[in-house]
Amino acid sequence: VYSLDGLLVFGLLLVCTCAYLRKVPRLRTWLLSERRGVWGVCHKAAVIGTRLHVAVAVSCLLMAIYVLVGK
């Protein structure tokens, strides 16, 4: 998380993980029901991942190519 590309990878992983957890019914009510605080960040990341799933998927693919080839 000390560089820009590390921060982008962390953000993409957070959005993808929270969007995946939102699809699991038991975890959705337990983790993502709170809209404030730390769990609120997870809720907002899940909403971003769900609504912008195509853009997030393309970003993950481009970041994977950059990490594998560019570094």
PDB file of C-alpha atoms in Angstrom, residues 1-69:
ATOM      1  CA  VAL A   1       0.000   0.000   0.000  1.00  0.00           C
ATOM      2  CA  TYR A   2       3.077   2.224  -0.055  1.00  0.00           C
ATOM      3  CA  SER A   3       2.899   2.979  -3.760  1.00  0.00           C
ATOM      4  CA  LEU A   4       0.158   4.018  -6.141  1.00  0.00           C
ATOM      5  CA  ASP A   5      -0.082   0.646  -7.863  1.00  0.00           C
ATOM      6  CA  GLY A   6      -0.246  -1.103  -4.469  1.00  0.00           C
ATOM      7  CA  LEU A   7      -3.054   1.218  -3.421  1.00  0.00           C
ATOM      8  CA  LEU A   8      -4.942   0.488  -6.649  1.00  0.00           C
ATOM      9  CA  VAL A   9      -4.533  -3.266  -6.170  1.00  0.00           C
ATOM     10  CA  PHE A  10      -5.773  -2.956  -2.586  1.00  0.00           C
ATOM     11  CA  GLY A  11      -8.799  -0.928  -3.690  1.00  0.00           C
ATOM     12  CA  LEU A  12      -9.698  -3.355  -6.449  1.00  0.00           C
ATOM     13  CA  LEU A  13      -9.359  -6.332  -4.126  1.00  0.00           C
ATOM     14  CA  LEU A  14     -11.541  -4.601  -1.525  1.00  0.00           C
ATOM     15  CA  VAL A  15     -14.254  -3.824  -4.071  1.00  0.00           C
ATOM     16  CA  CYS A  16     -14.193  -7.336  -5.548  1.00  0.00           C
ATOM     17  CA  THR A  17     -14.219  -9.046  -2.154  1.00  0.00           C
ATOM     18  CA  CYS A  18     -17.063  -6.942  -0.788  1.00  0.00           C
ATOM     19  CA  ALA A  19     -19.112  -7.422  -3.960  1.00  0.00           C
ATOM     20  CA  TYR A  20     -18.611 -11.186  -3.672  1.00  0.00           C
ATOM     21  CA  LEU A  21     -19.606 -11.179   0.010  1.00  0.00           C
ATOM     22  CA  ARG A  22     -22.741  -9.252  -0.885  1.00  0.00           C
ATOM     23  CA  LYS A  23     -23.912 -12.198  -3.009  1.00  0.00           C
ATOM     24  CA  VAL A  24     -23.745 -14.615  -0.035  1.00  0.00           C
ATOM     25  CA  PRO A  25     -27.071 -14.250   1.849  1.00  0.00           C
ATOM     26  CA  ARG A  26     -25.851 -15.007   5.383  1.00  0.00           C
ATOM     27  CA  LEU A  27     -22.803 -12.799   5.080  1.00  0.00           C
ATOM     28  CA  ARG A  28     -24.801  -9.996   3.528  1.00  0.00           C
ATOM     29  CA  THR A  29     -27.022  -9.601   6.572  1.00  0.00           C
ATOM     30  CA  TRP A  30     -24.142 -10.072   8.988  1.00  0.00           C
ATOM     31  CA  LEU A  31     -21.381  -7.964   7.426  1.00  0.00           C
ATOM     32  CA  LEU A  32     -22.888  -5.545   4.968  1.00  0.00           C
ATOM     33  CA  SER A  33     -26.005  -4.357   6.764  1.00  0.00           C
ATOM     34  CA  GLU A  34     -24.206  -1.507   8.539  1.00  0.00           C
ATOM     35  CA  ARG A  35     -23.871   1.700   6.538  1.00  0.00           C
ATOM     36  CA  ARG A  36     -21.557   3.637   8.881  1.00  0.00           C
ATOM     37  CA  GLY A  37     -18.034   3.165  10.132  1.00  0.00           C
ATOM     38  CA  VAL A  38     -15.648   0.475   8.935  1.00  0.00           C
ATOM     39  CA  TRP A  39     -18.450  -1.841   7.831  1.00  0.00           C
ATOM     40  CA  GLY A  40     -19.960   1.097   5.950  1.00  0.00           C
ATOM     41  CA  VAL A  41     -16.850   1.242   3.793  1.00  0.00           C
ATOM     42  CA  CYS A  42     -17.381  -2.432   2.967  1.00  0.00           C
ATOM     43  CA  HIS A  43     -21.035  -1.732   2.151  1.00  0.00           C
ATOM     44  CA  LYS A  44     -20.107   1.128  -0.180  1.00  0.00           C
ATOM     45  CA  ALA A  45     -17.405  -0.950  -1.859  1.00  0.00           C
ATOM     46  CA  ALA A  46     -19.953  -3.727  -2.403  1.00  0.00           C
ATOM     47  CA  VAL A  47     -22.377  -1.279  -4.000  1.00  0.00           C
ATOM     48  CA  ILE A  48     -19.631   0.022  -6.302  1.00  0.00           C
ATOM     49  CA  GLY A  49     -18.616  -3.518  -7.241  1.00  0.00           C
ATOM     50  CA  THR A  50     -22.193  -4.530  -7.953  1.00  0.00           C
ATOM     51  CA  ARG A  51     -23.213  -1.503  -9.989  1.00  0.00           C
ATOM     52  CA  LEU A  52     -19.983  -1.091 -11.939  1.00  0.00           C
ATOM     53  CA  HIS A  53     -19.160  -4.762 -12.361  1.00  0.00           C
ATOM     54  CA  VAL A  54     -17.986  -4.395 -15.964  1.00  0.00           C
ATOM     55  CA  ALA A  55     -15.637  -1.514 -15.184  1.00  0.00           C
ATOM     56  CA  VAL A  56     -14.290  -3.287 -12.095  1.00  0.00           C
ATOM     57  CA  ALA A  57     -13.680  -6.481 -14.072  1.00  0.00           C
ATOM     58  CA  VAL A  58     -11.823  -4.601 -16.810  1.00  0.00           C
ATOM     59  CA  SER A  59      -9.793  -2.742 -14.174  1.00  0.00           C
ATOM     60  CA  CYS A  60      -8.864  -6.028 -12.487  1.00  0.00           C
ATOM     61  CA  LEU A  61      -7.786  -7.493 -15.803  1.00  0.00           C
ATOM     62  CA  LEU A  62      -5.671  -4.474 -16.699  1.00  0.00           C
ATOM     63  CA  MET A  63      -4.109  -4.393 -13.233  1.00  0.00           C
ATOM     64  CA  ALA A  64      -3.284  -8.103 -13.457  1.00  0.00           C
ATOM     65  CA  ILE A  65      -1.557  -7.568 -16.797  1.00  0.00           C
ATOM     66  CA  TYR A  66       0.347  -4.602 -15.386  1.00  0.00           C
ATOM     67  CA  VAL A  67       1.493  -6.519 -12.313  1.00  0.00           C
ATOM     68  CA  LEU A  68       2.514  -9.604 -14.277  1.00  0.00           C
ATOM     69  CA  VAL A  69       4.149  -7.911 -17.268  1.00  0.00           C
TER      70      VAL A  69
END
